[in-house]
PDB file of C-alpha atoms in Angstrom:
ATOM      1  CA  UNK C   1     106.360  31.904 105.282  1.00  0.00           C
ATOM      2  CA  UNK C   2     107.804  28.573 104.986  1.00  0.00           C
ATOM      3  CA  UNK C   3     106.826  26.447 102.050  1.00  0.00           C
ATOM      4  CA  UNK C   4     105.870  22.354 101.751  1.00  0.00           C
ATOM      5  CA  UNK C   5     104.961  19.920  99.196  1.00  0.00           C
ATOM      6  CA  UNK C   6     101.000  18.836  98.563  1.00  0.00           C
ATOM      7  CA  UNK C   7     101.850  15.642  99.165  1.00  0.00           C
ATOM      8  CA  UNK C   8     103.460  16.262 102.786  1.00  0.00           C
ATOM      9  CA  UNK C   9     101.406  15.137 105.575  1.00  0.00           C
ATOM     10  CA  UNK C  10     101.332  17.707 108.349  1.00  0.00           C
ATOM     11  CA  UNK C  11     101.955  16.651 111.519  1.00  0.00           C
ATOM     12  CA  UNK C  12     100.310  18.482 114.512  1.00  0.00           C
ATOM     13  CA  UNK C  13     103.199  20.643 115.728  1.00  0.00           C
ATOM     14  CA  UNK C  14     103.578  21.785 112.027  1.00  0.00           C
ATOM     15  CA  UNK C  15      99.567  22.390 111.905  1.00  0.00           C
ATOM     16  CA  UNK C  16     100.169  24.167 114.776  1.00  0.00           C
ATOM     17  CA  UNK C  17     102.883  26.396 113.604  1.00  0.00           C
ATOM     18  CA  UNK C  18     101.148  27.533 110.526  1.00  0.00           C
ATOM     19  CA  UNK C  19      97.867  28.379 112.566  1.00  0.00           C
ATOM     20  CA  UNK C  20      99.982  30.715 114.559  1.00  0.00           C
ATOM     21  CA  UNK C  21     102.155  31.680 111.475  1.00  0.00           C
ATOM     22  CA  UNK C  22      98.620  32.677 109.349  1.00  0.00           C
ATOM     23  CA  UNK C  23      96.664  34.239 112.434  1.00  0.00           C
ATOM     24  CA  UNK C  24      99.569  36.454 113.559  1.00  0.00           C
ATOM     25  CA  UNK C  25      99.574  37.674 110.009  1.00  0.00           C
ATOM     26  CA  UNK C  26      96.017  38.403 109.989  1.00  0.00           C
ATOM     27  CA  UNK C  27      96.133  39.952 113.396  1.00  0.00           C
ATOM     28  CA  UNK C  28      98.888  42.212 112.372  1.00  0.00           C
ATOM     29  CA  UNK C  29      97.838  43.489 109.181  1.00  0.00           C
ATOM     30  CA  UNK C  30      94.319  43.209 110.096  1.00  0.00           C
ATOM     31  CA  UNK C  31      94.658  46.397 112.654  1.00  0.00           C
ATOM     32  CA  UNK C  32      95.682  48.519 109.609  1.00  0.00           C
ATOM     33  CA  UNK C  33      92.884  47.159 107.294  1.00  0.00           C
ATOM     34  CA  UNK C  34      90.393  44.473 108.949  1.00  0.00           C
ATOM     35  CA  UNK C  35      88.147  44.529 105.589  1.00  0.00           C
ATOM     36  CA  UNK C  36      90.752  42.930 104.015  1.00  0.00           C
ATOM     37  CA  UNK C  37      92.601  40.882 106.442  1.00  0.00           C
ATOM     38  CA  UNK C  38      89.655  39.158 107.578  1.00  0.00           C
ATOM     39  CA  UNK C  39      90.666  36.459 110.244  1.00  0.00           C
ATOM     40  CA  UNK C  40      87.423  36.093 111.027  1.00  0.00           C
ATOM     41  CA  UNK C  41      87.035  34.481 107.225  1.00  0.00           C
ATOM     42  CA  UNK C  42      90.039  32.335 107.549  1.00  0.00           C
ATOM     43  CA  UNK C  43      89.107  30.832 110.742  1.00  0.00           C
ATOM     44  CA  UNK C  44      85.609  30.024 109.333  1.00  0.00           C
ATOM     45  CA  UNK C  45      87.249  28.476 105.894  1.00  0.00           C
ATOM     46  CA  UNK C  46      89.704  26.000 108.282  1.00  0.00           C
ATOM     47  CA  UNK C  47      86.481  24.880 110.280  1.00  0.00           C
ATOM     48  CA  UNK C  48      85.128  23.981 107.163  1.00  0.00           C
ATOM     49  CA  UNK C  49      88.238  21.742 105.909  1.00  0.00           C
ATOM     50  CA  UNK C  50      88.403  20.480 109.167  1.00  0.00           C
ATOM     51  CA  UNK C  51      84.705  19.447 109.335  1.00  0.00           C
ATOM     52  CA  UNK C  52      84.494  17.646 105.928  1.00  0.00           C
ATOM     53  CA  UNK C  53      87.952  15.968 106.138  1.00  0.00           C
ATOM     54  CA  UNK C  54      89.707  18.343 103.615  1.00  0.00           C
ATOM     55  CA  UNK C  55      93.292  18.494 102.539  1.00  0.00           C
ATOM     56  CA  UNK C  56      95.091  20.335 105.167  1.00  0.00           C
ATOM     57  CA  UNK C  57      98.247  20.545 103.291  1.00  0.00           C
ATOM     58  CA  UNK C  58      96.645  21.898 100.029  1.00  0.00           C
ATOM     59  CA  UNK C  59      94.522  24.160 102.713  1.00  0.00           C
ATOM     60  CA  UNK C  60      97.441  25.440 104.319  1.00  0.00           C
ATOM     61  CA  UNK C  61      99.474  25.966 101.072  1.00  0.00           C
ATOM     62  CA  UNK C  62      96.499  27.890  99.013  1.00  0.00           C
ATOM     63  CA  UNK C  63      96.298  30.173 102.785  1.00  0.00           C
ATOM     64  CA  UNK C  64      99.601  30.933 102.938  1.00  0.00           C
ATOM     65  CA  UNK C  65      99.229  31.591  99.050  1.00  0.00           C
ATOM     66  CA  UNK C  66      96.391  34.190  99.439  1.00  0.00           C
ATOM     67  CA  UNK C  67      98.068  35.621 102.158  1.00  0.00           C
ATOM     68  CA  UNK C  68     101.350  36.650 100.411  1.00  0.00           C
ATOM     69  CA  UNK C  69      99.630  37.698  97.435  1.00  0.00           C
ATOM     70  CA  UNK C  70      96.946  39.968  99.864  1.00  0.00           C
ATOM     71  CA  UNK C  71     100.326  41.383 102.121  1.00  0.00           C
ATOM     72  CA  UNK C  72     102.155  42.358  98.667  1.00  0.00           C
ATOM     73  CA  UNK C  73      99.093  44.282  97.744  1.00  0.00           C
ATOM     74  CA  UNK C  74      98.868  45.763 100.554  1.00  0.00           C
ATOM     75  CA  UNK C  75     102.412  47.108 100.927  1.00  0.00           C
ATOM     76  CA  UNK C  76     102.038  48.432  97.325  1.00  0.00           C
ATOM     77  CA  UNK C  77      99.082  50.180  98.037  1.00  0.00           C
ATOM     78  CA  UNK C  78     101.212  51.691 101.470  1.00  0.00           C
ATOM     79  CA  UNK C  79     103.740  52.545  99.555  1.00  0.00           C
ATOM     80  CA  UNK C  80     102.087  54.411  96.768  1.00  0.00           C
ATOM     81  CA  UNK C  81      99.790  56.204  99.658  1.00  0.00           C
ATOM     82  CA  UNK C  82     103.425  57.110 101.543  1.00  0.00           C
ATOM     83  CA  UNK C  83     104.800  58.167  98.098  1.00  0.00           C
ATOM     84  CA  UNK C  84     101.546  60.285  97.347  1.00  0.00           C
ATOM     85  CA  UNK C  85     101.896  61.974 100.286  1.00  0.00           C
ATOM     86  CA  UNK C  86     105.283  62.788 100.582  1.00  0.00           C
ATOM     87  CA  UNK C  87     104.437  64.257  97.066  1.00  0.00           C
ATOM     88  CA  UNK C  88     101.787  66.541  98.570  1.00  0.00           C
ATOM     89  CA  UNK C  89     103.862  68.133 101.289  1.00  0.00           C
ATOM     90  CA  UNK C  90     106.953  68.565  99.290  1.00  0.00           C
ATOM     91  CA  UNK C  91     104.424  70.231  97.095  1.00  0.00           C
ATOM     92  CA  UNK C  92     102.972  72.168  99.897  1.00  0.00           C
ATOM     93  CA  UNK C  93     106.461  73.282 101.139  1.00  0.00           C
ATOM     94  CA  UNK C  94     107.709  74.599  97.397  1.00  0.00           C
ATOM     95  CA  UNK C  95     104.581  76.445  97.559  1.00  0.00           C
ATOM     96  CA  UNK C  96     105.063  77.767 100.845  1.00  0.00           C
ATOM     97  CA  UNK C  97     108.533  79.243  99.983  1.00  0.00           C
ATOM     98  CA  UNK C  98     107.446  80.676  96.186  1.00  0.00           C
ATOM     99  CA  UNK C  99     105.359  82.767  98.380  1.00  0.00           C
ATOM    100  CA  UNK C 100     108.589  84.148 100.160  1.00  0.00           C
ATOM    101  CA  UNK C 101     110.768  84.469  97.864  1.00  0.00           C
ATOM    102  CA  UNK C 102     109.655  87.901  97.189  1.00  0.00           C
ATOM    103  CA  UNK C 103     110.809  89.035 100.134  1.00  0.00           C
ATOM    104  CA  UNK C 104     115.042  89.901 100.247  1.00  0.00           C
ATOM    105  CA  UNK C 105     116.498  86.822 102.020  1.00  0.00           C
ATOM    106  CA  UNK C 106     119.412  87.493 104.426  1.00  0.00           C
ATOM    107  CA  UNK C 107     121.632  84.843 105.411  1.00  0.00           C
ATOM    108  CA  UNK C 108     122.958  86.096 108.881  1.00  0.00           C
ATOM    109  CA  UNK C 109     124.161  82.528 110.297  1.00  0.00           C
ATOM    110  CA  UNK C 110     124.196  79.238 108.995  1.00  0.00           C
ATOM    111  CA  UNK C 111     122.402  77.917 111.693  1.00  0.00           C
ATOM    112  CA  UNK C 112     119.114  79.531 110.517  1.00  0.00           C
ATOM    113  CA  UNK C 113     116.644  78.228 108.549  1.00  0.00           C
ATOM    114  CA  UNK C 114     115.539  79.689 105.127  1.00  0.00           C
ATOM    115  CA  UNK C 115     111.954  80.711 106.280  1.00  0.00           C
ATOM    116  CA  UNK C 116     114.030  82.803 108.669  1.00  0.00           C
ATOM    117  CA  UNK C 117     116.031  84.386 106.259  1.00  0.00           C
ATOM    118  CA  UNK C 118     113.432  85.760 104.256  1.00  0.00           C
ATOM    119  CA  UNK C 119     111.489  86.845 107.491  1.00  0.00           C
ATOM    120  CA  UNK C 120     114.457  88.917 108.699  1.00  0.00           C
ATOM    121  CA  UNK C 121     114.414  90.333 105.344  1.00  0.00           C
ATOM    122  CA  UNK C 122     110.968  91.281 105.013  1.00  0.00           C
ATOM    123  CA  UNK C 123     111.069  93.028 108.366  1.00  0.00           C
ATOM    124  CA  UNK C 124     114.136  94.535 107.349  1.00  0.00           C
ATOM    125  CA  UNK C 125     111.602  95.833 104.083  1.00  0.00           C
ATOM    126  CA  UNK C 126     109.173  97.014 105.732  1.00  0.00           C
ATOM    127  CA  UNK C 127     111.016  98.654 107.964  1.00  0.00           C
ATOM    128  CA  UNK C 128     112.642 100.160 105.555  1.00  0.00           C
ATOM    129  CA  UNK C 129     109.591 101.198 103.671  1.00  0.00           C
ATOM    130  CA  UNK C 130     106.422 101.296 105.954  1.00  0.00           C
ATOM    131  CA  UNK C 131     108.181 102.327 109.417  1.00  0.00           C
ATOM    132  CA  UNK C 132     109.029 105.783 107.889  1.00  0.00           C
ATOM    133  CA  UNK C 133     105.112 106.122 107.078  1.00  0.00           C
ATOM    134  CA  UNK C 134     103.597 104.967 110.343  1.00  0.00           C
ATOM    135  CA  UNK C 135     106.403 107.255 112.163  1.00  0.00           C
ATOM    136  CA  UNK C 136     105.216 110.393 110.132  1.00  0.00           C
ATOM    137  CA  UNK C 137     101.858 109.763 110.331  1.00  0.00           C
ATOM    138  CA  UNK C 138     101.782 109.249 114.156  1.00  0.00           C
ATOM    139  CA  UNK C 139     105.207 110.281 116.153  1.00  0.00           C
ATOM    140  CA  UNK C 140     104.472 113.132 118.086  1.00  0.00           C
ATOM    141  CA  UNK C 141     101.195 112.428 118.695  1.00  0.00           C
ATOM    142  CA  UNK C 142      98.656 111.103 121.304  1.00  0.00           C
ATOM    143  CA  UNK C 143      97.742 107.924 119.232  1.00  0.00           C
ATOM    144  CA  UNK C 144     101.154 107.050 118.655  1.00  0.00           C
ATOM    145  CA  UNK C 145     100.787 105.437 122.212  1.00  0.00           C
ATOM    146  CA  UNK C 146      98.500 102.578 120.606  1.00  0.00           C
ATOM    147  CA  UNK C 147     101.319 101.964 118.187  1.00  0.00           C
ATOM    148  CA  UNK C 148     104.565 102.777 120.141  1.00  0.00           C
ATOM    149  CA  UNK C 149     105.167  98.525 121.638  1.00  0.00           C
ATOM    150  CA  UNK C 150     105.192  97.199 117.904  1.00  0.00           C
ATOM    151  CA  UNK C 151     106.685  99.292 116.509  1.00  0.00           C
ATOM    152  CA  UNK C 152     109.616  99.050 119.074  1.00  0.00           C
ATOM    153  CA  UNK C 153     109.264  95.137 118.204  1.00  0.00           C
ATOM    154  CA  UNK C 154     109.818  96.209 114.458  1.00  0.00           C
ATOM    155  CA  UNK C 155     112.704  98.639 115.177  1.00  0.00           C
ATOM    156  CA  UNK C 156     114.500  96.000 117.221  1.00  0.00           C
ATOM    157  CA  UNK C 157     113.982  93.613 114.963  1.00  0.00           C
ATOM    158  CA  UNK C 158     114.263  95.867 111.309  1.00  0.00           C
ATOM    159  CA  UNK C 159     116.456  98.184 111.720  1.00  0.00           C
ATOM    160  CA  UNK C 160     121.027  97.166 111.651  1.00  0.00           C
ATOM    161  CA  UNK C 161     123.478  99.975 112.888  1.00  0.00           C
ATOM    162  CA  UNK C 162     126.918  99.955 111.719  1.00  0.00           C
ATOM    163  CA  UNK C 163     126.664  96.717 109.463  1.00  0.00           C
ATOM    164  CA  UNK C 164     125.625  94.758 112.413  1.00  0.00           C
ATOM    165  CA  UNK C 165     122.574  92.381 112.081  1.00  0.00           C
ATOM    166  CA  UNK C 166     119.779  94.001 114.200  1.00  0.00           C
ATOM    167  CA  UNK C 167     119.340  93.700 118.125  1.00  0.00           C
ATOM    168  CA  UNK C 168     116.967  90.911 117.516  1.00  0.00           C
ATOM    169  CA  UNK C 169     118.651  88.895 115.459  1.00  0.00           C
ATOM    170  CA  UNK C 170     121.946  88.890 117.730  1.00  0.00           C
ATOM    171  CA  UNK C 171     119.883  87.371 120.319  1.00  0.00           C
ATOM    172  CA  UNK C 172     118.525  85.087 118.100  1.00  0.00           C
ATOM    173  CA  UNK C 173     121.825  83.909 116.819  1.00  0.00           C
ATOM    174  CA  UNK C 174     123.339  83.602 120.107  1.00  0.00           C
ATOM    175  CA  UNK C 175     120.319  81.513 120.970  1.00  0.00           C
ATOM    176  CA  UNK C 176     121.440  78.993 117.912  1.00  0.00           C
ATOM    177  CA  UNK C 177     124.047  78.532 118.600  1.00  0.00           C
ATOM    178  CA  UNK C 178     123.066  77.567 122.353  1.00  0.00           C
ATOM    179  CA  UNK C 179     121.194  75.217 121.278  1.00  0.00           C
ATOM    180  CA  UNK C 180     124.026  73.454 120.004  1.00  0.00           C
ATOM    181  CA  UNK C 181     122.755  71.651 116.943  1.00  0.00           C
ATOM    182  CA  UNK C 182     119.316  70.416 118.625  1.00  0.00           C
ATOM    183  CA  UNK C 183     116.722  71.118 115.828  1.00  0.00           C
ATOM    184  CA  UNK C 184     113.894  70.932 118.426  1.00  0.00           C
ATOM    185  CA  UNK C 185     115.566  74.103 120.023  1.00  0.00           C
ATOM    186  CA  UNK C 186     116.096  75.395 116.607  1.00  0.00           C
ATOM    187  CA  UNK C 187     112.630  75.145 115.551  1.00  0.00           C
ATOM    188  CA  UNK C 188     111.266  76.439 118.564  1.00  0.00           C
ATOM    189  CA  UNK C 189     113.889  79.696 118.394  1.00  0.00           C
ATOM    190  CA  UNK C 190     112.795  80.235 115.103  1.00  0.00           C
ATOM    191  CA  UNK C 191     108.674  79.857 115.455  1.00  0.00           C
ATOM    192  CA  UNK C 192     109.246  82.229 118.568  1.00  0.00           C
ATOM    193  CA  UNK C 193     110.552  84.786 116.185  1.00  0.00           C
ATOM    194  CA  UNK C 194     108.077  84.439 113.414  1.00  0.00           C
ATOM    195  CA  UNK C 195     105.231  84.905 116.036  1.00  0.00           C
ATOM    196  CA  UNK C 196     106.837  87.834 117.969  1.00  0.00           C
ATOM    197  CA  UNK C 197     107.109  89.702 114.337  1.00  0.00           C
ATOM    198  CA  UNK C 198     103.903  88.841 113.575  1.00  0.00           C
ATOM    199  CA  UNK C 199     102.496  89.493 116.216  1.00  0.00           C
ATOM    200  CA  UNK C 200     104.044  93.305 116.160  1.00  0.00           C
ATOM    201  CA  UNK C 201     102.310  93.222 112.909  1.00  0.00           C
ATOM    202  CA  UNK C 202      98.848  91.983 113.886  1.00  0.00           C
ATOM    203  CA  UNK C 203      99.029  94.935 116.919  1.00  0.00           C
ATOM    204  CA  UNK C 204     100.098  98.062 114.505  1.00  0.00           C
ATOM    205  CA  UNK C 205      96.957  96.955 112.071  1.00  0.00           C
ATOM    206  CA  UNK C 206      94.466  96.343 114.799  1.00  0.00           C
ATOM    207  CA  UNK C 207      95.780  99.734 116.332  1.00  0.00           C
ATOM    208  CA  UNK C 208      95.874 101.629 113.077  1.00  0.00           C
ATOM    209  CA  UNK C 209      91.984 100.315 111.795  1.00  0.00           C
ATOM    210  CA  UNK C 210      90.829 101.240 116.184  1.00  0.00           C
ATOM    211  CA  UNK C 211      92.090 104.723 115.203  1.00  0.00           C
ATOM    212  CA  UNK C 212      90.816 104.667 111.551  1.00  0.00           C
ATOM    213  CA  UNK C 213      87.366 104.064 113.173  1.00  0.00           C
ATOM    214  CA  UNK C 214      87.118 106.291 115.604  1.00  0.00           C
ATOM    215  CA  UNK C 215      88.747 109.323 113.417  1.00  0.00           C
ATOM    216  CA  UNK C 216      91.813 109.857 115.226  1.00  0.00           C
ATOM    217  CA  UNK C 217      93.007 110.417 111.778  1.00  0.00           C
ATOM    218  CA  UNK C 218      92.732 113.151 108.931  1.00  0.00           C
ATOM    219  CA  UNK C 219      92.895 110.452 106.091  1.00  0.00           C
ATOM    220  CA  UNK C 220      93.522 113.731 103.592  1.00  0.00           C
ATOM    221  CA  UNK C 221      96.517 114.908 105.118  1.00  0.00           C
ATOM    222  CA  UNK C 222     100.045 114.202 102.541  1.00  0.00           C
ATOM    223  CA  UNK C 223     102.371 111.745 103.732  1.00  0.00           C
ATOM    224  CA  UNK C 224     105.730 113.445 103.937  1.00  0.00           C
ATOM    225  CA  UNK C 225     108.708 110.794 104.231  1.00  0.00           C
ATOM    226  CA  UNK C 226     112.184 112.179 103.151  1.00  0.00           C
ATOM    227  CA  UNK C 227     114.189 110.891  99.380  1.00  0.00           C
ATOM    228  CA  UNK C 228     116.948 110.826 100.689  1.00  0.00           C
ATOM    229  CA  UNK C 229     116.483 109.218 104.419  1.00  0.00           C
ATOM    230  CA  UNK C 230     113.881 106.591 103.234  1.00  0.00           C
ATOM    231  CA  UNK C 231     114.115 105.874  99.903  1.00  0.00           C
ATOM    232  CA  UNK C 232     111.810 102.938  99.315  1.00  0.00           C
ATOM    233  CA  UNK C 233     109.215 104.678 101.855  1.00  0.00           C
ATOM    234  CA  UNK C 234     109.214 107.618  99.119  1.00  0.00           C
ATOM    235  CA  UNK C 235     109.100 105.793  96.290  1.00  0.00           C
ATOM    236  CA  UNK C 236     106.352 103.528  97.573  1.00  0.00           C
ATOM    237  CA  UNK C 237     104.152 106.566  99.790  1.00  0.00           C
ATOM    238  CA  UNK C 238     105.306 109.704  98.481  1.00  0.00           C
ATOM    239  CA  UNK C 239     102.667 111.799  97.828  1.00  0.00           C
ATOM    240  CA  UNK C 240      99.867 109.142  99.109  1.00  0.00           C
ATOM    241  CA  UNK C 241      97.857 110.782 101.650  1.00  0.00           C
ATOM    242  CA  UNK C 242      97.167 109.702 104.898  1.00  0.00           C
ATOM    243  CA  UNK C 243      93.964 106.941 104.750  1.00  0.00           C
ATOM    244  CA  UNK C 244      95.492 105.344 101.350  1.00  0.00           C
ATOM    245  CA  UNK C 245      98.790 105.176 102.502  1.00  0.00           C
ATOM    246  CA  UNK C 246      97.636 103.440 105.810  1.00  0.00           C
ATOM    247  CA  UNK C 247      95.340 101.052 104.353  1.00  0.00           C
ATOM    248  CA  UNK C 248      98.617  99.955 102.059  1.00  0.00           C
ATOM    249  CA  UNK C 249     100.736  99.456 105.516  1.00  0.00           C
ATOM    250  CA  UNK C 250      98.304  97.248 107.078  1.00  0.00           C
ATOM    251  CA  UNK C 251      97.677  95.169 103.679  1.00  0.00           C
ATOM    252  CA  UNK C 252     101.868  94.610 104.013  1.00  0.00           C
ATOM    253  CA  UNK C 253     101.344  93.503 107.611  1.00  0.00           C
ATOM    254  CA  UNK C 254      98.538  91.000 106.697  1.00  0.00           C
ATOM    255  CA  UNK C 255     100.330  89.760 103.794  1.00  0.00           C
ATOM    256  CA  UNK C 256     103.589  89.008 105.618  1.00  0.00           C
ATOM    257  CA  UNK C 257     101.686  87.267 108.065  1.00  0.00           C
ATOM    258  CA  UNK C 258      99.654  85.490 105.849  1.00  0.00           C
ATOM    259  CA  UNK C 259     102.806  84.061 103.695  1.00  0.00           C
ATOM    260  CA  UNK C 260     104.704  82.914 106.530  1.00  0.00           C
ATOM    261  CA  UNK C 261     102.005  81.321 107.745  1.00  0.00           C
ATOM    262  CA  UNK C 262     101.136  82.837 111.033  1.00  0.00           C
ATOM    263  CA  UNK C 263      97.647  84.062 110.733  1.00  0.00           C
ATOM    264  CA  UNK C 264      95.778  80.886 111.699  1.00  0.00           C
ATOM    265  CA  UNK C 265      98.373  81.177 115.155  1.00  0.00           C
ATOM    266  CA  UNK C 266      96.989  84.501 115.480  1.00  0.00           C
ATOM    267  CA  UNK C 267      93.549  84.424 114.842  1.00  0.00           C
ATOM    268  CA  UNK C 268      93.562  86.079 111.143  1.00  0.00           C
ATOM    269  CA  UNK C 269      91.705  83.688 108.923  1.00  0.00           C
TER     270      UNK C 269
END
């Protein structure tokens, strides 16, 4: 705001121009904080100077004075509030990703995000590791009807054939790299996948605990995944019968959802 002298006399264009200078101010920073821009104050405080003869240019010069002063404040405060919380959600997102890091992270195309690299790679892990142990428990069997949809999500998605990325995942990168550098598209490709995973994953532990319950199950019976075909499954559920080993699968399903942050989507809090 423009400065003047205290001994200037003001004529009533330039009274004018401050008025609208000072109450503009006040109107605009008074939406984001009225305590403290307070036009109502001001306006009472230039009655009074008006009413007892006062010194407009001294009035006019301490105003503008205050109100620099108050609007530097402010903005520091802003800024320190903007700064705070940028600190909070860059603290919120390294948190996020220690809790995925455990999970292998594969980088199939540029294009996709890191949350979705260590998704495909814990489906690939679990599919890997708990797919053998839901197929021995139920293939072959009436329940395996409750379970059959998921787990079809979770092949398609898991499981690579002759060093290709899965069927999933081809689609998926085919549907980057339609979107031709939008990150709207992106984003919304990528949520898609994390809920259609999860989701697989809610439906196998709400199918296995519906079976659990109504003892569809022999929860003593030996899990019985090969060494050689499945690996991880047999060092992880070999020689775990039936009710531990299940409870373990659909702990794994909860915790994937859980860390990439699906289960308030899907009703799991």
């Amino acid at each position: 705001m423009e400065k003047f002298e205290m001994s200037q006399e003001l004529s009533e264009y330039e009274i004018k121009t401050y008025l609208q200078k000072i109450r503009a101010d006040y109107q605009e920073h008074g939406k984001l904080n009225p305590k403290a821009f307070d036009q109502a104050a001001f306006e009472t405080r230039y009655l009074q100077v008006l009413r007892l003869r006062g010194n407009l240019t001294k009035f006019f010069q301490e105003e503008v004075a205050f109100l620099d002063q108050l609007k530097a404040k402010f903005n520091n405060l802003v800024a320190k509030k903007e700064a705070a919380k940028a600190s909070t959600l860059n603290r919120l997102v390294d948190e996020s990703m220690e809790k995925l890091v455990k999970y292998p992270k594969i980088d199939f195309h540029p294009l996709a995000k890191a949350e979705l690299r260590y998704f495909y790679g814990a489906i690939v892990e679990f599919a890997e590791t708990e797919l053998p142990v839901i197929l021995n428990i139920f293939k072959g069997t009436p329940e395996y009807s409750y379970l059959q949809d998921p787990v079809l999500v979770i092949e398609r998605l898991g499981i690579s054939r002759r060093g290709m990325p899965s069927l999933k995942i081809q689609e998926i990168t085919k549907s980057l790299l339609d979107a031709n550098g939008n990150p709207i598209v992106i984003e919304k490709v990528s949520q898609a996948l994390l809920r259609d995973g999860c989701l697989a994953l809610k439906n196998i532990t709400q199918s296995v605990q519906d079976l659990i319950s109504k003892n569809r199950i022999n929860p003593d019976l030996m899990v019985q995944v090969n060494d050689r075909d499945y690996p991880k499954a047999f060092s992880k559920y070999g020689n775990k019968r039936f009710g531990r080993a299940l409870e373990m699968v659909t702990e794994q399903c909860r915790q994937i959802i859980q860390d990439f942050r699906m289960n308030s989507l899907l009703g799991m809090d």
